[in-house]
Amino acid sequence: MGNEKSNAHAVWLLVGMILAAGAPVYAQEETAPDTDTDTDTVTDTDADAVLHPPHLVAAPPPDYPPGREGEGLHPTVILRITVTADARVVDVVVEHSGGVDFDAQAVKAVKGWAFEPARRGDTPVSSRVRVAVHFEPESAGVPHEGQTHEPQAAPHTAPAAPLPNEPAAVSPAVIAPGPGTDKRKYGSTAEVDAERLRSGDRGAADFQIDRRVLDAAPVLTATDLLQRVPGLYSRSVGSPADGDFFYLRGFNAEHGQDIEFKLGDIPINQPSNVHGQGYTYLNFIIPEAVRDLRVLNGVYDPRQGDFAVAGTVQYDLGVADRGIYARSELGSFRTFRQIGIFAPEGKHTDTFGAFQFRRTDGFGQNRSGIDGSAMFQFGFGKQDWRFRVHGSFWGARYDSAGVLRRDDIQTGEIGFYDVYPFDTARAQEAFNAGGILGFRGEHRGAREKNTSFDLWLQLLDYRIEQNFTGFLESPEGDLIEQRDRRFVVGGNARHRTARFTPSEYAHGTVELGVSGRFDFINPQQQFLIDGSTSQTTEEIVDANIVQGDVGLWVDLDWDFSKYINLKGGVRADVLFFDVEDRIVDAIPNFEDPESFAGGFRRTAAGINAGPRITLTGRPTDWIDIIGAYGEGFRSPQARTLLDGGSVPFSKVRSVDFGVRFRVGPEEQLKLSLTGYRTWLNRDVFFEAAEGQLEEIGPTSRTGALFYATTNPLPWLSGAISVTYVYAILEGPPPGEPDSGLGKGDRLPFVPPWTVRLDVGASGDLADLGKHPLRGHLGLAYSFIGARPLPFSGSADPFSLLDGSARLSWWFLELGFQVFNLTDKQYAGNELAFESNWDPLGAPSPNPARHITAGRPRTFFFTIGIRL
């Protein structure tokens, strides 16, 4: 009853907010015009409320980064700044990067620009505005002369370049055109995605990780990029054709059940996957094509949907360095990787094509395989509209060594990187193939008004053969085959109103959004005698599932004076399930299921709703105090539902409180400290013998996160995160589980301590004439604390050190990467369960510790060409 009342209250609140959103707008108080804003005065219903945008008085040109003049680069860096009532430039944020050193010079230049502040009537007020800082090699060394907002008044300065797909007219440095100018001559602010503007500050642990941090340390896969995410631990525990394991904020997310993953605005978690709820495969994403990662710890944004229990990770794609780039990598274990990227000159960073190909023998035994993927995006549009077409296609097939018992490793019966010498162990493998097509449209209006929509299709095929328990269930071996084929269609749309002001001290926007997806799924699971012939001994799952999710949200973004901001709203999701099990053993609650030859068919539906809210106080320009509360959910496995029964959502309640600091004249140091607590009403545990999840009851997590990024010098950047979490079982497990857990026990597999450090240095090493010799050094350190295991065990803590070095001159690039520099022997994942790997011996009833080996020291030598 409690959950039903909570959902009912949330639904009524949602309806009320929708009605409120439709209320008349009595005034517009937008002091920071967008590009497409008509910058003639905006008149309030009150004649005294005449608004004037900020006026650019002087804009000295930026200094071209030393040593870069001969490269022929002319990037445009887009910044979002605050012009205070006393005409100071503060809160400079890079929204479109031109590279680390160009960004630093752009920020430095804008700090020296002169503005007349925005005015409301005759009173100066603070305002927020976007500016474009353009670099031309020939402008280096030009005396800094004043520039007015009229471009003709500053012939010696470097004007802001027109944005992609717009007429090549000279434009002022402020993206918004000045009074009396023709706004059609200027580029659209679609250069910066609207979502990158609206989504920020959803809690103190809301981060955007840009290429400076992503490039600092070695990277081969999209999962390697996730190591930069504060508090997130991820490891490949099977093969590159299988999904990785993820841990975040004290949640053992398995293959993705508690983390919402997105490719842009396209969700890529797979509900009701036979291998794991929320299964996510990321290895098709080409890391060099990722512009940045947006990471929201917790569930505080109404746009977060299914699986946003611990938070959301969004891969934002784009290529800043334009031209053609090709790189070959040759490394340990006969590994070869080839990538190619083309990014047409003069186009937006979201326009590119990329491919990667990789083959390897793998470290140790039974880990060879091959994979490849291709991605493309094409952005286009003029004036107020911008569109984007996206495509991703991939295939991967790898062998897998599976799990090994620790006692067998310790006695020397098997090597740490080996596979058991049985056919049903050597037959372990994974196959993954799929494609994604997406289309996005976005309209940018005046005074933050914005509308966007996304449509997408996915076709996915996944198959895995694995043996966790040896010969425990069958004398032929416990080789399980799981297969999941699905077709997915979905989309979302949202509209944000223009900023309006019902009172002098309150102004903001309202956003309405809808989302929907339908998955058409065919899951299968069976025991095999021999993986090479796929002879079946027992069919366990063979089903057809149609699963739909229709979501609706309302989101507010309001300022109450310049010191307080309120963001948040309500989200409601209605889920539909149509399930047909063709295996009669799947029929529940019948004494004689064999009499029902037609299988088991049922339908179900449920609704989940909850609030998300963030309150931010800004007592000064350099500190934010943030509190947040939100409720999210995880949908159930469709095959667990009964006909017409209630839908057992796993619902999370989360609260955060933290502070963020910005230190230095150019925010060279950013610090964030967050404390949090979450409650999950029904958690799950991986049951290895069946290869599926088992419910263990309610759980909670209490923790803290520290995260800092720094850019003290144009050539040096770094990031560090420290996370602690205390995760326990709050109630007794239902039924008679085999997890070995009781009320008050620490949750297994979750590392209580996680530390990550990334440091990168890039700069010119020697002047070789027209093209200088540039160098890069990167270093990454990871520490994973001792992880609790079931039955009172504990996995060993470990530390890893990775490094990279690179030299580039003109079109040529040489470098190397090394992972696990100290050659630490560690378990990427560790489990505890019963198994028997002696086909002639009697099985022991005692659970044993099992590991999947982590990557040993691995070298890669690279050669690249950039044209």
PDB file of C-alpha atoms in Angstrom, residues 161-368:
ATOM      1  CA  ALA A 161      34.431  32.473 -36.707  1.00  0.00           C
ATOM      2  CA  PRO A 162      31.020  31.650 -38.127  1.00  0.00           C
ATOM      3  CA  LEU A 163      29.777  28.372 -36.771  1.00  0.00           C
ATOM      4  CA  PRO A 164      29.524  25.351 -39.069  1.00  0.00           C
ATOM      5  CA  ASN A 165      27.051  25.368 -41.944  1.00  0.00           C
ATOM      6  CA  GLU A 166      26.496  29.125 -41.659  1.00  0.00           C
ATOM      7  CA  PRO A 167      27.477  31.939 -44.040  1.00  0.00           C
ATOM      8  CA  ALA A 168      31.102  32.945 -43.658  1.00  0.00           C
ATOM      9  CA  ALA A 169      30.309  36.435 -42.419  1.00  0.00           C
ATOM     10  CA  VAL A 170      32.511  38.296 -39.987  1.00  0.00           C
ATOM     11  CA  SER A 171      30.954  38.138 -36.545  1.00  0.00           C
ATOM     12  CA  PRO A 172      31.676  39.686 -33.173  1.00  0.00           C
ATOM     13  CA  ALA A 173      33.222  37.663 -30.388  1.00  0.00           C
ATOM     14  CA  VAL A 174      29.954  37.447 -28.478  1.00  0.00           C
ATOM     15  CA  ILE A 175      27.801  34.848 -30.193  1.00  0.00           C
ATOM     16  CA  ALA A 176      24.667  36.901 -29.692  1.00  0.00           C
ATOM     17  CA  PRO A 177      24.598  39.690 -32.308  1.00  0.00           C
ATOM     18  CA  GLY A 178      24.539  43.281 -31.173  1.00  0.00           C
ATOM     19  CA  PRO A 179      21.645  45.688 -31.590  1.00  0.00           C
ATOM     20  CA  GLY A 180      20.919  46.658 -35.147  1.00  0.00           C
ATOM     21  CA  THR A 181      22.764  43.692 -36.694  1.00  0.00           C
ATOM     22  CA  ASP A 182      21.303  41.001 -38.890  1.00  0.00           C
ATOM     23  CA  LYS A 183      21.204  37.858 -36.793  1.00  0.00           C
ATOM     24  CA  ARG A 184      20.993  35.677 -39.919  1.00  0.00           C
ATOM     25  CA  LYS A 185      24.687  36.371 -40.530  1.00  0.00           C
ATOM     26  CA  TYR A 186      25.710  34.668 -37.321  1.00  0.00           C
ATOM     27  CA  GLY A 187      26.129  31.036 -36.490  1.00  0.00           C
ATOM     28  CA  SER A 188      23.605  29.103 -34.466  1.00  0.00           C
ATOM     29  CA  THR A 189      24.218  28.150 -30.844  1.00  0.00           C
ATOM     30  CA  ALA A 190      23.451  24.604 -31.922  1.00  0.00           C
ATOM     31  CA  GLU A 191      27.249  24.426 -31.874  1.00  0.00           C
ATOM     32  CA  VAL A 192      26.597  23.646 -28.209  1.00  0.00           C
ATOM     33  CA  ASP A 193      23.990  20.932 -27.611  1.00  0.00           C
ATOM     34  CA  ALA A 194      21.081  22.177 -25.537  1.00  0.00           C
ATOM     35  CA  GLU A 195      21.293  19.183 -23.250  1.00  0.00           C
ATOM     36  CA  ARG A 196      24.874  20.103 -22.337  1.00  0.00           C
ATOM     37  CA  LEU A 197      23.462  23.366 -20.995  1.00  0.00           C
ATOM     38  CA  ARG A 198      20.319  22.230 -19.156  1.00  0.00           C
ATOM     39  CA  SER A 199      21.655  19.103 -17.505  1.00  0.00           C
ATOM     40  CA  GLY A 200      24.324  20.526 -15.217  1.00  0.00           C
ATOM     41  CA  ASP A 201      24.313  20.878 -11.452  1.00  0.00           C
ATOM     42  CA  ARG A 202      22.084  17.889 -10.686  1.00  0.00           C
ATOM     43  CA  GLY A 203      23.833  17.259  -7.424  1.00  0.00           C
ATOM     44  CA  ALA A 204      27.369  17.795  -6.232  1.00  0.00           C
ATOM     45  CA  ALA A 205      28.436  14.572  -7.979  1.00  0.00           C
ATOM     46  CA  ASP A 206      27.344  15.664 -11.466  1.00  0.00           C
ATOM     47  CA  PHE A 207      30.476  15.703 -13.623  1.00  0.00           C
ATOM     48  CA  GLN A 208      31.437  16.324 -17.210  1.00  0.00           C
ATOM     49  CA  ILE A 209      34.759  14.635 -18.001  1.00  0.00           C
ATOM     50  CA  ASP A 210      36.353  16.219 -21.053  1.00  0.00           C
ATOM     51  CA  ARG A 211      39.108  15.076 -23.407  1.00  0.00           C
ATOM     52  CA  ARG A 212      41.844  16.556 -21.241  1.00  0.00           C
ATOM     53  CA  VAL A 213      41.142  13.924 -18.601  1.00  0.00           C
ATOM     54  CA  LEU A 214      40.122  11.202 -21.051  1.00  0.00           C
ATOM     55  CA  ASP A 215      43.416  11.615 -22.966  1.00  0.00           C
ATOM     56  CA  ALA A 216      45.623  11.723 -19.891  1.00  0.00           C
ATOM     57  CA  ALA A 217      46.136   7.961 -19.512  1.00  0.00           C
ATOM     58  CA  PRO A 218      46.176   4.909 -21.816  1.00  0.00           C
ATOM     59  CA  VAL A 219      42.932   3.764 -23.381  1.00  0.00           C
ATOM     60  CA  LEU A 220      41.967   0.959 -25.752  1.00  0.00           C
ATOM     61  CA  THR A 221      38.228   0.543 -25.202  1.00  0.00           C
ATOM     62  CA  ALA A 222      35.205   2.541 -24.150  1.00  0.00           C
ATOM     63  CA  THR A 223      35.335   0.674 -20.838  1.00  0.00           C
ATOM     64  CA  ASP A 224      38.848   2.009 -20.240  1.00  0.00           C
ATOM     65  CA  LEU A 225      37.358   5.504 -20.415  1.00  0.00           C
ATOM     66  CA  LEU A 226      35.033   4.597 -17.548  1.00  0.00           C
ATOM     67  CA  GLN A 227      38.021   4.213 -15.231  1.00  0.00           C
ATOM     68  CA  ARG A 228      38.114   8.048 -15.189  1.00  0.00           C
ATOM     69  CA  VAL A 229      34.606   8.190 -13.710  1.00  0.00           C
ATOM     70  CA  PRO A 230      34.792   9.036  -9.988  1.00  0.00           C
ATOM     71  CA  GLY A 231      33.907   5.998  -7.888  1.00  0.00           C
ATOM     72  CA  LEU A 232      33.222   3.683 -10.836  1.00  0.00           C
ATOM     73  CA  TYR A 233      35.112   0.396 -11.059  1.00  0.00           C
ATOM     74  CA  SER A 234      34.700  -1.638 -14.258  1.00  0.00           C
ATOM     75  CA  ARG A 235      36.435  -4.755 -15.487  1.00  0.00           C
ATOM     76  CA  SER A 236      36.127  -7.183 -18.390  1.00  0.00           C
ATOM     77  CA  VAL A 237      35.496 -10.553 -16.730  1.00  0.00           C
ATOM     78  CA  GLY A 238      34.698 -12.690 -19.734  1.00  0.00           C
ATOM     79  CA  SER A 239      35.857 -11.479 -23.108  1.00  0.00           C
ATOM     80  CA  PRO A 240      35.684  -8.330 -25.270  1.00  0.00           C
ATOM     81  CA  ALA A 241      32.557  -9.827 -26.884  1.00  0.00           C
ATOM     82  CA  ASP A 242      30.758  -9.844 -23.530  1.00  0.00           C
ATOM     83  CA  GLY A 243      29.530  -6.982 -21.399  1.00  0.00           C
ATOM     84  CA  ASP A 244      31.770  -5.788 -18.583  1.00  0.00           C
ATOM     85  CA  PHE A 245      31.040  -5.708 -14.848  1.00  0.00           C
ATOM     86  CA  PHE A 246      30.391  -2.314 -13.231  1.00  0.00           C
ATOM     87  CA  TYR A 247      30.419  -1.062  -9.636  1.00  0.00           C
ATOM     88  CA  LEU A 248      29.259   2.440  -8.700  1.00  0.00           C
ATOM     89  CA  ARG A 249      28.166   4.099  -5.415  1.00  0.00           C
ATOM     90  CA  GLY A 250      28.162   0.739  -3.634  1.00  0.00           C
ATOM     91  CA  PHE A 251      26.058  -1.004  -6.297  1.00  0.00           C
ATOM     92  CA  ASN A 252      27.199  -4.208  -7.926  1.00  0.00           C
ATOM     93  CA  ALA A 253      25.650  -3.291 -11.248  1.00  0.00           C
ATOM     94  CA  GLU A 254      26.690  -6.596 -12.869  1.00  0.00           C
ATOM     95  CA  HIS A 255      26.458  -5.927 -16.620  1.00  0.00           C
ATOM     96  CA  GLY A 256      24.528  -2.664 -16.178  1.00  0.00           C
ATOM     97  CA  GLN A 257      21.420  -3.322 -14.123  1.00  0.00           C
ATOM     98  CA  ASP A 258      21.984  -0.323 -11.808  1.00  0.00           C
ATOM     99  CA  ILE A 259      23.617   2.199 -14.166  1.00  0.00           C
ATOM    100  CA  GLU A 260      21.787   3.881 -17.013  1.00  0.00           C
ATOM    101  CA  PHE A 261      24.116   4.010 -20.037  1.00  0.00           C
ATOM    102  CA  LYS A 262      23.453   6.297 -22.976  1.00  0.00           C
ATOM    103  CA  LEU A 263      25.057   6.914 -26.352  1.00  0.00           C
ATOM    104  CA  GLY A 264      24.139  10.556 -26.739  1.00  0.00           C
ATOM    105  CA  ASP A 265      20.432  10.426 -25.903  1.00  0.00           C
ATOM    106  CA  ILE A 266      20.037   6.789 -26.999  1.00  0.00           C
ATOM    107  CA  PRO A 267      19.675   4.346 -24.067  1.00  0.00           C
ATOM    108  CA  ILE A 268      21.742   1.182 -24.547  1.00  0.00           C
ATOM    109  CA  ASN A 269      20.784  -0.929 -21.507  1.00  0.00           C
ATOM    110  CA  GLN A 270      18.835  -4.049 -22.472  1.00  0.00           C
ATOM    111  CA  PRO A 271      15.838  -4.854 -20.227  1.00  0.00           C
ATOM    112  CA  SER A 272      14.946  -8.513 -19.659  1.00  0.00           C
ATOM    113  CA  ASN A 273      18.169  -9.794 -21.211  1.00  0.00           C
ATOM    114  CA  VAL A 274      18.576 -13.484 -20.380  1.00  0.00           C
ATOM    115  CA  HIS A 275      22.196 -12.901 -19.312  1.00  0.00           C
ATOM    116  CA  GLY A 276      21.370 -10.120 -16.886  1.00  0.00           C
ATOM    117  CA  GLN A 277      18.813  -7.387 -16.351  1.00  0.00           C
ATOM    118  CA  GLY A 278      19.944  -4.125 -17.925  1.00  0.00           C
ATOM    119  CA  TYR A 279      22.745  -5.869 -19.848  1.00  0.00           C
ATOM    120  CA  THR A 280      25.008  -3.326 -21.569  1.00  0.00           C
ATOM    121  CA  TYR A 281      27.684  -3.832 -24.223  1.00  0.00           C
ATOM    122  CA  LEU A 282      30.060  -0.875 -24.700  1.00  0.00           C
ATOM    123  CA  ASN A 283      33.056  -2.231 -26.614  1.00  0.00           C
ATOM    124  CA  PHE A 284      31.658  -1.122 -29.971  1.00  0.00           C
ATOM    125  CA  ILE A 285      32.149   2.530 -28.979  1.00  0.00           C
ATOM    126  CA  ILE A 286      35.380   3.889 -30.463  1.00  0.00           C
ATOM    127  CA  PRO A 287      37.081   5.769 -27.598  1.00  0.00           C
ATOM    128  CA  GLU A 288      38.835   8.255 -29.888  1.00  0.00           C
ATOM    129  CA  ALA A 289      35.387   9.443 -31.069  1.00  0.00           C
ATOM    130  CA  VAL A 290      34.132  10.255 -27.559  1.00  0.00           C
ATOM    131  CA  ARG A 291      34.089  14.012 -26.950  1.00  0.00           C
ATOM    132  CA  ASP A 292      33.370  13.718 -23.232  1.00  0.00           C
ATOM    133  CA  LEU A 293      31.558  11.710 -20.577  1.00  0.00           C
ATOM    134  CA  ARG A 294      28.696  13.139 -18.613  1.00  0.00           C
ATOM    135  CA  VAL A 295      28.336  11.306 -15.300  1.00  0.00           C
ATOM    136  CA  LEU A 296      25.483  11.884 -12.860  1.00  0.00           C
ATOM    137  CA  ASN A 297      25.862   9.966  -9.611  1.00  0.00           C
ATOM    138  CA  GLY A 298      22.425   9.313  -8.146  1.00  0.00           C
ATOM    139  CA  VAL A 299      19.019   9.887  -9.713  1.00  0.00           C
ATOM    140  CA  TYR A 300      18.240  13.608  -9.552  1.00  0.00           C
ATOM    141  CA  ASP A 301      17.378  14.491 -13.157  1.00  0.00           C
ATOM    142  CA  PRO A 302      13.811  13.775 -14.366  1.00  0.00           C
ATOM    143  CA  ARG A 303      15.262  12.671 -17.692  1.00  0.00           C
ATOM    144  CA  GLN A 304      16.901   9.643 -16.056  1.00  0.00           C
ATOM    145  CA  GLY A 305      14.897   6.509 -16.779  1.00  0.00           C
ATOM    146  CA  ASP A 306      15.096   2.754 -16.252  1.00  0.00           C
ATOM    147  CA  PHE A 307      18.258   1.434 -14.526  1.00  0.00           C
ATOM    148  CA  ALA A 308      19.313   4.867 -13.203  1.00  0.00           C
ATOM    149  CA  VAL A 309      19.660   3.423  -9.697  1.00  0.00           C
ATOM    150  CA  ALA A 310      23.284   4.294  -8.964  1.00  0.00           C
ATOM    151  CA  GLY A 311      23.393   6.957 -11.687  1.00  0.00           C
ATOM    152  CA  THR A 312      23.779   7.659 -15.399  1.00  0.00           C
ATOM    153  CA  VAL A 313      26.798   7.581 -17.716  1.00  0.00           C
ATOM    154  CA  GLN A 314      26.422   9.290 -21.084  1.00  0.00           C
ATOM    155  CA  TYR A 315      28.922   9.005 -23.949  1.00  0.00           C
ATOM    156  CA  ASP A 316      28.903  12.247 -25.940  1.00  0.00           C
ATOM    157  CA  LEU A 317      30.405  11.710 -29.386  1.00  0.00           C
ATOM    158  CA  GLY A 318      32.418  14.224 -31.371  1.00  0.00           C
ATOM    159  CA  VAL A 319      35.855  14.794 -32.910  1.00  0.00           C
ATOM    160  CA  ALA A 320      37.532  18.154 -32.219  1.00  0.00           C
ATOM    161  CA  ASP A 321      40.651  17.622 -34.372  1.00  0.00           C
ATOM    162  CA  ARG A 322      39.443  17.907 -37.959  1.00  0.00           C
ATOM    163  CA  GLY A 323      40.979  16.066 -40.897  1.00  0.00           C
ATOM    164  CA  ILE A 324      41.978  12.439 -41.457  1.00  0.00           C
ATOM    165  CA  TYR A 325      43.604  10.354 -38.770  1.00  0.00           C
ATOM    166  CA  ALA A 326      44.786   6.741 -38.927  1.00  0.00           C
ATOM    167  CA  ARG A 327      46.625   4.773 -36.245  1.00  0.00           C
ATOM    168  CA  SER A 328      47.998   1.246 -36.037  1.00  0.00           C
ATOM    169  CA  GLU A 329      48.675  -0.436 -32.686  1.00  0.00           C
ATOM    170  CA  LEU A 330      50.756  -3.564 -32.227  1.00  0.00           C
ATOM    171  CA  GLY A 331      51.026  -5.045 -28.774  1.00  0.00           C
ATOM    172  CA  SER A 332      51.450  -7.949 -26.418  1.00  0.00           C
ATOM    173  CA  PHE A 333      49.837 -11.344 -27.108  1.00  0.00           C
ATOM    174  CA  ARG A 334      49.904 -10.700 -30.860  1.00  0.00           C
ATOM    175  CA  THR A 335      47.344  -7.968 -30.525  1.00  0.00           C
ATOM    176  CA  PHE A 336      46.747  -5.673 -33.473  1.00  0.00           C
ATOM    177  CA  ARG A 337      44.355  -2.726 -33.558  1.00  0.00           C
ATOM    178  CA  GLN A 338      43.663  -0.362 -36.432  1.00  0.00           C
ATOM    179  CA  ILE A 339      41.557   2.784 -36.216  1.00  0.00           C
ATOM    180  CA  GLY A 340      40.629   5.395 -38.789  1.00  0.00           C
ATOM    181  CA  ILE A 341      38.770   8.682 -38.352  1.00  0.00           C
ATOM    182  CA  PHE A 342      37.724  11.299 -40.863  1.00  0.00           C
ATOM    183  CA  ALA A 343      36.346  14.631 -39.671  1.00  0.00           C
ATOM    184  CA  PRO A 344      35.684  17.063 -42.552  1.00  0.00           C
ATOM    185  CA  GLU A 345      37.241  20.491 -42.153  1.00  0.00           C
ATOM    186  CA  GLY A 346      34.786  23.285 -41.417  1.00  0.00           C
ATOM    187  CA  LYS A 347      32.106  20.972 -40.077  1.00  0.00           C
ATOM    188  CA  HIS A 348      30.726  20.729 -36.563  1.00  0.00           C
ATOM    189  CA  THR A 349      32.562  18.407 -34.184  1.00  0.00           C
ATOM    190  CA  ASP A 350      29.590  16.023 -34.217  1.00  0.00           C
ATOM    191  CA  THR A 351      30.244  15.254 -37.906  1.00  0.00           C
ATOM    192  CA  PHE A 352      32.708  12.403 -38.347  1.00  0.00           C
ATOM    193  CA  GLY A 353      33.200   8.821 -39.433  1.00  0.00           C
ATOM    194  CA  ALA A 354      35.309   6.264 -37.561  1.00  0.00           C
ATOM    195  CA  PHE A 355      36.135   2.582 -37.596  1.00  0.00           C
ATOM    196  CA  GLN A 356      38.223   0.189 -35.514  1.00  0.00           C
ATOM    197  CA  PHE A 357      39.408  -3.379 -36.029  1.00  0.00           C
ATOM    198  CA  ARG A 358      41.157  -5.609 -33.499  1.00  0.00           C
ATOM    199  CA  ARG A 359      42.459  -9.169 -33.305  1.00  0.00           C
ATOM    200  CA  THR A 360      44.379 -10.868 -30.487  1.00  0.00           C
ATOM    201  CA  ASP A 361      45.507 -14.182 -29.090  1.00  0.00           C
ATOM    202  CA  GLY A 362      44.654 -12.806 -25.657  1.00  0.00           C
ATOM    203  CA  PHE A 363      46.658 -13.143 -22.472  1.00  0.00           C
ATOM    204  CA  GLY A 364      46.883 -16.723 -21.206  1.00  0.00           C
ATOM    205  CA  GLN A 365      44.772 -19.515 -22.666  1.00  0.00           C
ATOM    206  CA  ASN A 366      41.502 -19.510 -24.571  1.00  0.00           C
ATOM    207  CA  ARG A 367      41.158 -15.738 -24.994  1.00  0.00           C
ATOM    208  CA  SER A 368      41.685 -15.187 -28.719  1.00  0.00           C
TER     209      SER A 368
END
